Each structure stands twice: as C-alpha cells, then as structure tokens.
Coordinates of C-alpha atoms and ligand atoms in Angstrom, one line a residue:
M1 CA -8.7 -118.8 251.7
E2 CA -7.2 -120.3 248.5
M3 CA -9.7 -118.6 246.1
L4 CA -7.5 -119.6 243.1
K5 CA -6.4 -123.1 244.2
G6 CA -5.5 -125.2 241.2
K7 CA -5.6 -122.2 238.8
K8 CA -2.8 -121.6 236.3
A9 CA -1.9 -118.0 235.5
V10 CA 0.6 -116.4 233.1
I11 CA 1.9 -112.9 234.0
F12 CA 3.3 -110.5 231.4
G13 CA 4.9 -107.3 232.7
V14 CA 7.0 -107.9 235.8
A15 CA 10.2 -105.7 235.6
N16 CA 11.1 -105.6 239.2
E17 CA 9.6 -105.8 242.8
R18 CA 7.8 -102.5 242.3
S19 CA 5.9 -103.6 239.2
I20 CA 2.1 -103.6 239.5
A21 CA 2.3 -107.1 237.9
W22 CA 4.5 -108.3 240.7
A23 CA 2.0 -107.1 243.4
I24 CA -0.7 -108.9 241.4
S25 CA 1.5 -112.1 241.2
R26 CA 1.9 -112.1 244.9
S27 CA -1.8 -111.9 245.6
L28 CA -2.7 -114.6 243.0
H29 CA 0.0 -116.8 244.5
E30 CA -1.3 -116.2 248.1
E31 CA -4.6 -117.5 246.9
G32 CA -3.1 -120.7 245.6
A33 CA -2.6 -120.0 241.9
E34 CA 0.3 -121.5 240.0
L35 CA 2.2 -118.8 238.1
A36 CA 4.3 -118.6 234.9
F37 CA 6.3 -115.4 234.1
T38 CA 7.6 -113.7 231.0
Y39 CA 10.3 -111.0 230.8
A40 CA 11.1 -108.5 228.1
G41 CA 14.8 -109.0 227.4
E42 CA 17.9 -110.4 229.1
V43 CA 18.4 -107.4 231.4
L44 CA 15.1 -108.0 233.0
E45 CA 15.6 -111.7 233.3
K46 CA 18.1 -111.0 236.2
R47 CA 15.3 -109.2 238.1
V48 CA 12.3 -111.5 237.2
R49 CA 13.9 -114.9 237.6
P50 CA 14.7 -114.6 241.4
L51 CA 11.3 -113.0 242.1
A52 CA 9.5 -115.8 240.2
E53 CA 11.6 -118.6 241.7
G54 CA 11.0 -117.1 245.2
I55 CA 7.3 -118.0 244.9
G56 CA 8.0 -121.4 243.4
S57 CA 7.5 -120.7 239.7
R58 CA 9.2 -123.0 237.3
I59 CA 8.1 -121.4 234.0
I60 CA 10.0 -118.2 233.3
L61 CA 10.3 -117.3 229.6
P62 CA 11.5 -114.4 227.4
C63 CA 8.8 -112.5 225.6
D64 CA 9.1 -109.2 223.7
V65 CA 5.5 -108.7 222.6
T66 CA 6.6 -107.1 219.3
K67 CA 7.9 -110.6 218.3
D68 CA 5.3 -113.1 217.2
G69 CA 7.8 -115.9 217.5
Q70 CA 8.4 -115.2 221.2
I71 CA 4.7 -115.1 221.8
D72 CA 4.2 -118.4 220.0
E73 CA 7.1 -120.0 222.0
V74 CA 5.5 -118.9 225.4
F75 CA 2.2 -120.5 224.6
A76 CA 3.7 -123.6 223.1
T77 CA 5.6 -124.0 226.4
L78 CA 2.5 -123.4 228.5
K79 CA 0.6 -126.0 226.4
A80 CA 3.4 -128.5 226.9
E81 CA 3.9 -127.9 230.6
W82 CA 0.3 -127.2 231.8
G83 CA -1.9 -128.2 228.9
A84 CA -4.4 -125.5 229.9
L85 CA -4.6 -122.0 231.3
D86 CA -7.0 -120.1 233.6
I87 CA -5.7 -116.6 233.9
L88 CA -3.7 -114.1 231.8
V89 CA -2.4 -110.8 233.3
H90 CA -1.2 -108.2 230.8
A91 CA 0.7 -105.3 232.4
I92 CA 2.7 -103.9 229.5
A93 CA 3.1 -100.5 228.1
F94 CA 5.7 -98.6 226.1
A95 CA 6.1 -95.5 224.1
A96 CA 9.3 -93.8 222.9
K97 CA 10.6 -91.3 225.4
E98 CA 10.3 -88.4 223.0
D99 CA 6.7 -89.1 222.4
L100 CA 6.0 -88.5 226.2
S101 CA 7.8 -85.2 226.1
N102 CA 7.1 -83.5 222.8
P103 CA 3.6 -82.3 222.0
Y104 CA 1.2 -85.1 220.8
L105 CA 1.0 -83.3 217.5
Q106 CA 4.6 -84.2 216.8
T107 CA 4.0 -88.0 217.2
S108 CA 5.7 -89.8 214.3
R109 CA 4.1 -92.8 212.4
Q110 CA 6.8 -95.0 213.9
G111 CA 6.2 -93.7 217.4
F112 CA 2.5 -94.2 217.1
Q113 CA 2.9 -97.7 215.7
L114 CA 5.4 -98.7 218.4
A115 CA 3.2 -97.4 221.3
L116 CA 0.0 -99.1 219.9
D117 CA 1.8 -102.3 219.0
V118 CA 3.4 -102.8 222.5
S119 CA 0.6 -101.3 224.6
S120 CA -2.6 -102.3 222.7
Y121 CA -2.2 -104.9 220.0
S122 CA -0.3 -107.2 222.4
L123 CA -3.5 -107.7 224.4
V124 CA -5.2 -109.0 221.2
A125 CA -2.4 -111.4 220.3
L126 CA -1.9 -112.7 223.8
S127 CA -5.7 -113.2 224.3
R128 CA -6.0 -115.2 221.1
H129 CA -3.2 -117.6 222.3
A130 CA -4.6 -117.7 225.8
A131 CA -8.1 -118.4 224.7
S132 CA -7.0 -121.6 222.9
L133 CA -5.7 -122.9 226.2
M134 CA -8.8 -121.8 228.2
E135 CA -11.3 -124.0 226.4
G136 CA -14.0 -125.0 228.8
R137 CA -12.2 -123.4 231.8
K138 CA -14.0 -120.1 232.5
G139 CA -10.8 -118.1 231.9
A140 CA -10.1 -114.6 232.9
I141 CA -8.0 -112.0 231.1
L142 CA -6.9 -108.8 232.9
T143 CA -5.1 -105.7 231.6
L144 CA -3.9 -102.4 233.2
T145 CA -4.9 -99.0 231.9
Y146 CA -4.7 -95.4 232.9
M147 CA -7.2 -92.4 232.9
G148 CA -5.1 -90.7 230.2
S149 CA -7.3 -92.7 227.8
E150 CA -10.4 -90.8 228.8
K151 CA -9.1 -87.3 229.6
V152 CA -6.0 -85.3 228.6
I153 CA -3.1 -85.9 230.9
P154 CA -0.3 -83.6 229.7
H155 CA 2.7 -85.6 228.4
Y156 CA 0.8 -88.9 228.4
N157 CA 0.2 -88.3 224.7
V158 CA 0.3 -91.3 222.4
M159 CA 0.1 -93.6 225.5
G160 CA -3.4 -92.1 226.1
V161 CA -4.4 -93.0 222.6
A162 CA -2.9 -96.5 223.1
K163 CA -4.8 -96.9 226.3
A164 CA -8.1 -95.8 224.6
A165 CA -7.4 -98.6 222.0
L166 CA -6.6 -101.0 224.8
E167 CA -9.9 -100.3 226.6
A168 CA -11.9 -100.6 223.4
S169 CA -10.1 -103.9 222.8
V170 CA -11.2 -105.1 226.3
R171 CA -14.8 -104.6 225.2
Y172 CA -14.4 -106.3 221.7
L173 CA -12.4 -109.2 223.2
A174 CA -15.1 -109.6 225.9
H175 CA -17.7 -109.9 223.1
D176 CA -15.6 -112.4 221.2
L177 CA -14.7 -114.6 224.2
G178 CA -17.8 -114.3 226.3
P179 CA -19.5 -117.3 224.5
K180 CA -16.5 -119.4 225.6
G181 CA -17.0 -118.3 229.2
I182 CA -13.8 -116.2 229.1
R183 CA -14.0 -112.8 230.8
V184 CA -11.9 -109.8 229.8
N185 CA -11.5 -106.8 232.1
A186 CA -9.2 -103.8 232.8
I187 CA -8.1 -102.0 235.9
S188 CA -7.6 -98.2 235.5
A189 CA -5.0 -97.5 238.2
G190 CA -4.1 -94.2 239.7
P191 CA -0.5 -93.1 239.4
I192 CA 2.0 -95.4 241.2
K193 CA 5.8 -95.0 241.4
T194 CA 7.0 -97.9 239.4
L195 CA 9.9 -98.3 236.8
A196 CA 7.5 -97.1 234.1
A197 CA 6.8 -94.0 236.1
A198 CA 10.3 -93.3 237.3
G199 CA 11.3 -92.0 233.8
I200 CA 8.6 -89.4 233.8
P201 CA 9.7 -85.9 234.7
G202 CA 7.5 -84.3 237.3
F203 CA 6.0 -87.6 238.4
K204 CA 6.4 -86.8 242.1
E205 CA 4.4 -83.5 241.6
M206 CA 1.7 -85.5 239.7
L207 CA 1.4 -87.9 242.7
H208 CA 1.0 -84.9 245.0
Y209 CA -1.6 -83.2 242.7
S210 CA -3.8 -86.3 242.4
S211 CA -3.6 -87.1 246.2
E212 CA -5.0 -83.6 247.0
R213 CA -7.9 -83.9 244.5
A214 CA -9.0 -87.6 244.8
P215 CA -12.1 -88.1 247.0
L216 CA -10.0 -90.4 249.2
R217 CA -7.3 -87.7 249.5
R218 CA -4.5 -90.1 248.9
N219 CA -2.7 -92.1 246.3
V220 CA -3.2 -95.8 245.7
D221 CA -0.6 -98.5 246.0
A222 CA 0.2 -101.6 244.0
E223 CA -1.3 -103.9 246.7
E224 CA -4.7 -102.1 246.3
V225 CA -4.6 -102.7 242.6
A226 CA -3.6 -106.3 243.3
R227 CA -6.7 -106.8 245.5
A228 CA -9.0 -105.5 242.8
A229 CA -7.1 -107.7 240.3
L230 CA -7.8 -110.8 242.5
Y231 CA -11.5 -109.9 242.5
L232 CA -11.6 -109.6 238.7
V233 CA -9.8 -112.8 237.9
S234 CA -11.7 -114.8 240.6
D235 CA -15.1 -116.3 240.8
M236 CA -16.2 -113.3 242.8
A237 CA -16.5 -111.4 239.5
S238 CA -18.1 -114.3 237.6
A239 CA -20.6 -112.0 235.9
V240 CA -18.2 -109.1 235.2
T241 CA -16.7 -108.8 231.7
G242 CA -15.7 -105.9 229.3
E243 CA -15.4 -103.7 232.4
V244 CA -12.8 -101.0 233.2
L245 CA -12.6 -100.8 237.0
H246 CA -11.0 -97.6 238.4
V247 CA -8.7 -98.1 241.3
D248 CA -7.7 -94.5 241.8
G249 CA -9.1 -93.3 245.1
G250 CA -12.0 -91.9 243.0
Y251 CA -9.9 -89.3 241.1
N252 CA -11.6 -90.0 237.8
I253 CA -15.1 -88.9 239.0
M254 CA -14.0 -85.3 239.7
G255 CA -15.0 -82.5 237.3
M256 CA -13.6 -79.7 239.4
Ligands
LIG1 P1 6.6 -101.5 235.0 O1 7.7 -100.8 234.4 O2 7.0 -102.3 236.2 O3 5.9 -102.5 234.0 C1 5.8 -102.2 232.6 C2 6.2 -103.5 231.9 O4 6.1 -103.4 230.5 C3 7.7 -103.9 232.2 O5 7.7 -105.2 232.8 C4 8.3 -104.0 230.8 O6 9.2 -105.0 230.7 C5 7.0 -104.3 229.9 N1 7.3 -104.1 228.5 C6 7.6 -102.9 227.9 N2 7.8 -103.1 226.6 C7 7.6 -104.5 226.4 C8 7.7 -105.3 225.3 N3 8.0 -104.9 224.0 N4 7.4 -106.7 225.4 C9 7.1 -107.1 226.6 N5 7.0 -106.4 227.7 C10 7.3 -105.1 227.6 O7 5.5 -100.4 235.3 P2 4.0 -100.6 235.9 O8 3.6 -99.2 236.3 O9 3.9 -101.7 236.8 O10 3.2 -100.8 234.5 C11 2.3 -102.0 234.3 C12 1.1 -101.5 233.6 O11 0.3 -100.7 234.5 C13 1.3 -100.7 232.3 O12 0.3 -101.2 231.3 C14 1.0 -99.3 232.7 O13 0.5 -98.5 231.7 C15 -0.1 -99.6 233.7 N6 -0.4 -98.5 234.7 C16 0.6 -97.9 235.4 C17 0.3 -96.9 236.3 C18 1.4 -96.2 237.1 O14 1.3 -95.0 237.5 N7 2.5 -96.9 237.4 C19 -1.0 -96.3 236.3 C20 -2.0 -97.0 235.6 C21 -1.7 -98.0 234.7
LIG2 O1 1.4 -96.1 231.5 C1 2.2 -95.4 232.1 C2 3.6 -95.2 231.7 C3 4.0 -96.1 230.6 C4 5.3 -95.8 229.9 C5 6.4 -95.3 230.6 C6 7.6 -95.0 229.9 C7 8.8 -94.4 230.6 C8 10.1 -94.8 229.9 C9 5.4 -96.0 228.6 N1 6.6 -95.8 227.9 C10 7.6 -95.3 228.5 N2 8.8 -95.1 227.8 C11 10.0 -94.8 228.4 O2 11.0 -94.5 227.7 N3 1.7 -94.8 233.3 C12 0.3 -94.9 233.6 C13 2.5 -94.0 234.2 C14 2.5 -92.6 233.7 O3 3.3 -92.2 232.7 C15 3.0 -90.8 232.5 C16 2.0 -90.4 233.4 C17 1.7 -91.5 234.2 C18 0.7 -91.6 235.3 C19 3.5 -90.0 231.5 C20 3.0 -88.6 231.5 C21 2.1 -88.2 232.4 C22 1.6 -89.1 233.3

C-alpha cells in the first residue's frame, strides 16, 4: 500500500534481528519509507550493518546517546544526505545490571543518572535535533515504553522510574512540537524476548505469568508492536499526539 512512500526515517535501537526496532524498521520499509540506522558501539555494528544493508539502507552510523558529539554527527549526516526527516524511532533503554537485581532502595546516584540519561533524556536530545529537520513536514516521533512506569514490576526498579520520565517527556514534547505539526507518541509493549530481556533472570516465567492474565491470554510479538508503530507514525494517526498506546494483549487493564 506504500503508506510511507517518500518518507525518511531514522531508527535508534536496533541491536539484532530480534530487536523491536528491527521489526518496526521492516514494517516502515515495507510501506516504502527510506531508513537510516544507528548502532551503539562497534560490537553492534557487525549486527546492524548487514540487516540495514539488506533492506537497502545507505546511512548506518554510530551513536551512543550518552555522547552529544555522536548525536550531533548523526543529524549533521542526515541533514547533508537527506536535507529533511519525517520519522524518528527511539527504542533505547539501559540500566546497570545491579540496579535491576538489587532493591530499588539501593539505587546509586550514578545508576539513577545512567538509566535516566540513556533511557529518558536521550528522547529529548534526539527530538530536538529531529525537529529541526522536520520543519514543515508533519513529522512523527515514536518511543517504546513498558508498564513498569505505571505499576511496580519487581526488579524493573530504576528502569520503571526512567520510563515514567520518558512517558512524561512524550507529553511535554508533544506540547512543544505540536505547533510545528510534529506528533510524539509512545507504545507501551508487553514483555517480548529480545536481547534487552535475555539478561533478565526469570524472564521466561514472567512471559508465562502475563500470558495467563492478559485478556487476550497470550503474549505479544515484535511484529504486533511494529503494526501499531506503523499506525502511529503514519497519516492514519494524524490527530494522535502525546499518547501512550498499550500493545500488551490488554494486560495493563487488569486489577485482579
Ligand atoms: P534491544 O536490546 O534489542 O534494544 C535496546 C537497544 O538499546 C539496543 O539496540 C541497544 O544498543 C540500545 N542502547 C542501549 N544503550 C544505548 C546507548 N547508550 N546509546 C544508544 N543505544 C543504546 O531490546 P528491545 O526489547 O527491542 O528494546 C527496545 C525498547 O523497547 C527499549 O526502550 C525497551 O525498554 C522497550 N521495551 C521492551 C520490552 C521487552 O519486553 N523487550 C517491553 C516494553 C518496552
Ligand atoms: O526495558 C526493558 C529492559 C531494558 C534493560 C535491559 C537490560 C538488560 C541488561 C535495561 N538495562 C539492561 N541492562 C543490562 O545490563 N524491558 C521492558 C524488558 C524487561 O526488563 C525487565 C522486565 C522486563 C519486561 C526487568 C525486570 C522485570 C521485568
């Protein structure tokens, strides 16, 4: 149907073929969007480059979002190569391992700062750069969040606090960028077995627990998140901004 024909999108957060960002990339590409990718460090370049080149992308750049210089470099390249931008996908989160196992009470200043810098502030920085390339183009910005921002999920800890800041940022950014016609939204996805989830002890049991309790009685997959993402970044959602859309089989509505 080519819903995104002629649109230019930059994707932050592909680590491998299981990444939610990769499923989103495939669905945007299928609809005719032209994509640029970033990767966080040399180790991931080996994974991201072949995936990106496989769908015809030419712009594949390093970007650790804790480094202002690398962010500047990405958007300078996009400006030089494309001159404009329509879509930004932010699918990045990180907290130190110990902060996802110790009680939240133990979170250090450094651990708190790292989690909020990578997982929350990065959306603000990337959106500011993206907005300057979206002038007059009805841009769309999308991020990924998790229900641990709203309710206590044991061990999610400082990541829950970072996702709460991320979701509030979606609303404040939507307010700032709305007058320019730029929409900012988030998808709150149910648990999916990706690289970021692989390191979490007991993740399999968590998947089982949520599949038994969700109204749809199953887990969601990255392709289902990608279809919702396509909706939010496309003209189908032209009046939707500042929204957090749950794609979790309905899990979040349950009280008991
Ligand atoms: P993933 O591991 O494939 O993606 C996480 C990405 O974050 C990786 O590409 C990694 O390189 C990137 N990243 C980490 N630190 C970075 C830094 N300093 N600079 C730049 N990039 C950095 O895992 P995923 O599950 O696809 O995660 C994508 C997003 O989806 C995250 O925001 C995550 O919180 C969110 N999410 C995941 C689930 C789940 O269960 N998998 C559920 C809801 C939301
Ligand atoms: O956002 C996430 C996970 C993000 C994440 C994962 C890691 C693993 C490796 C952030 N930082 C790190 N740091 C590492 O060193 N999710 C939504 C997936 C997730 O993580 C959980 C979950 C779910 C769901 C952690 C505890 C409980 C549930």
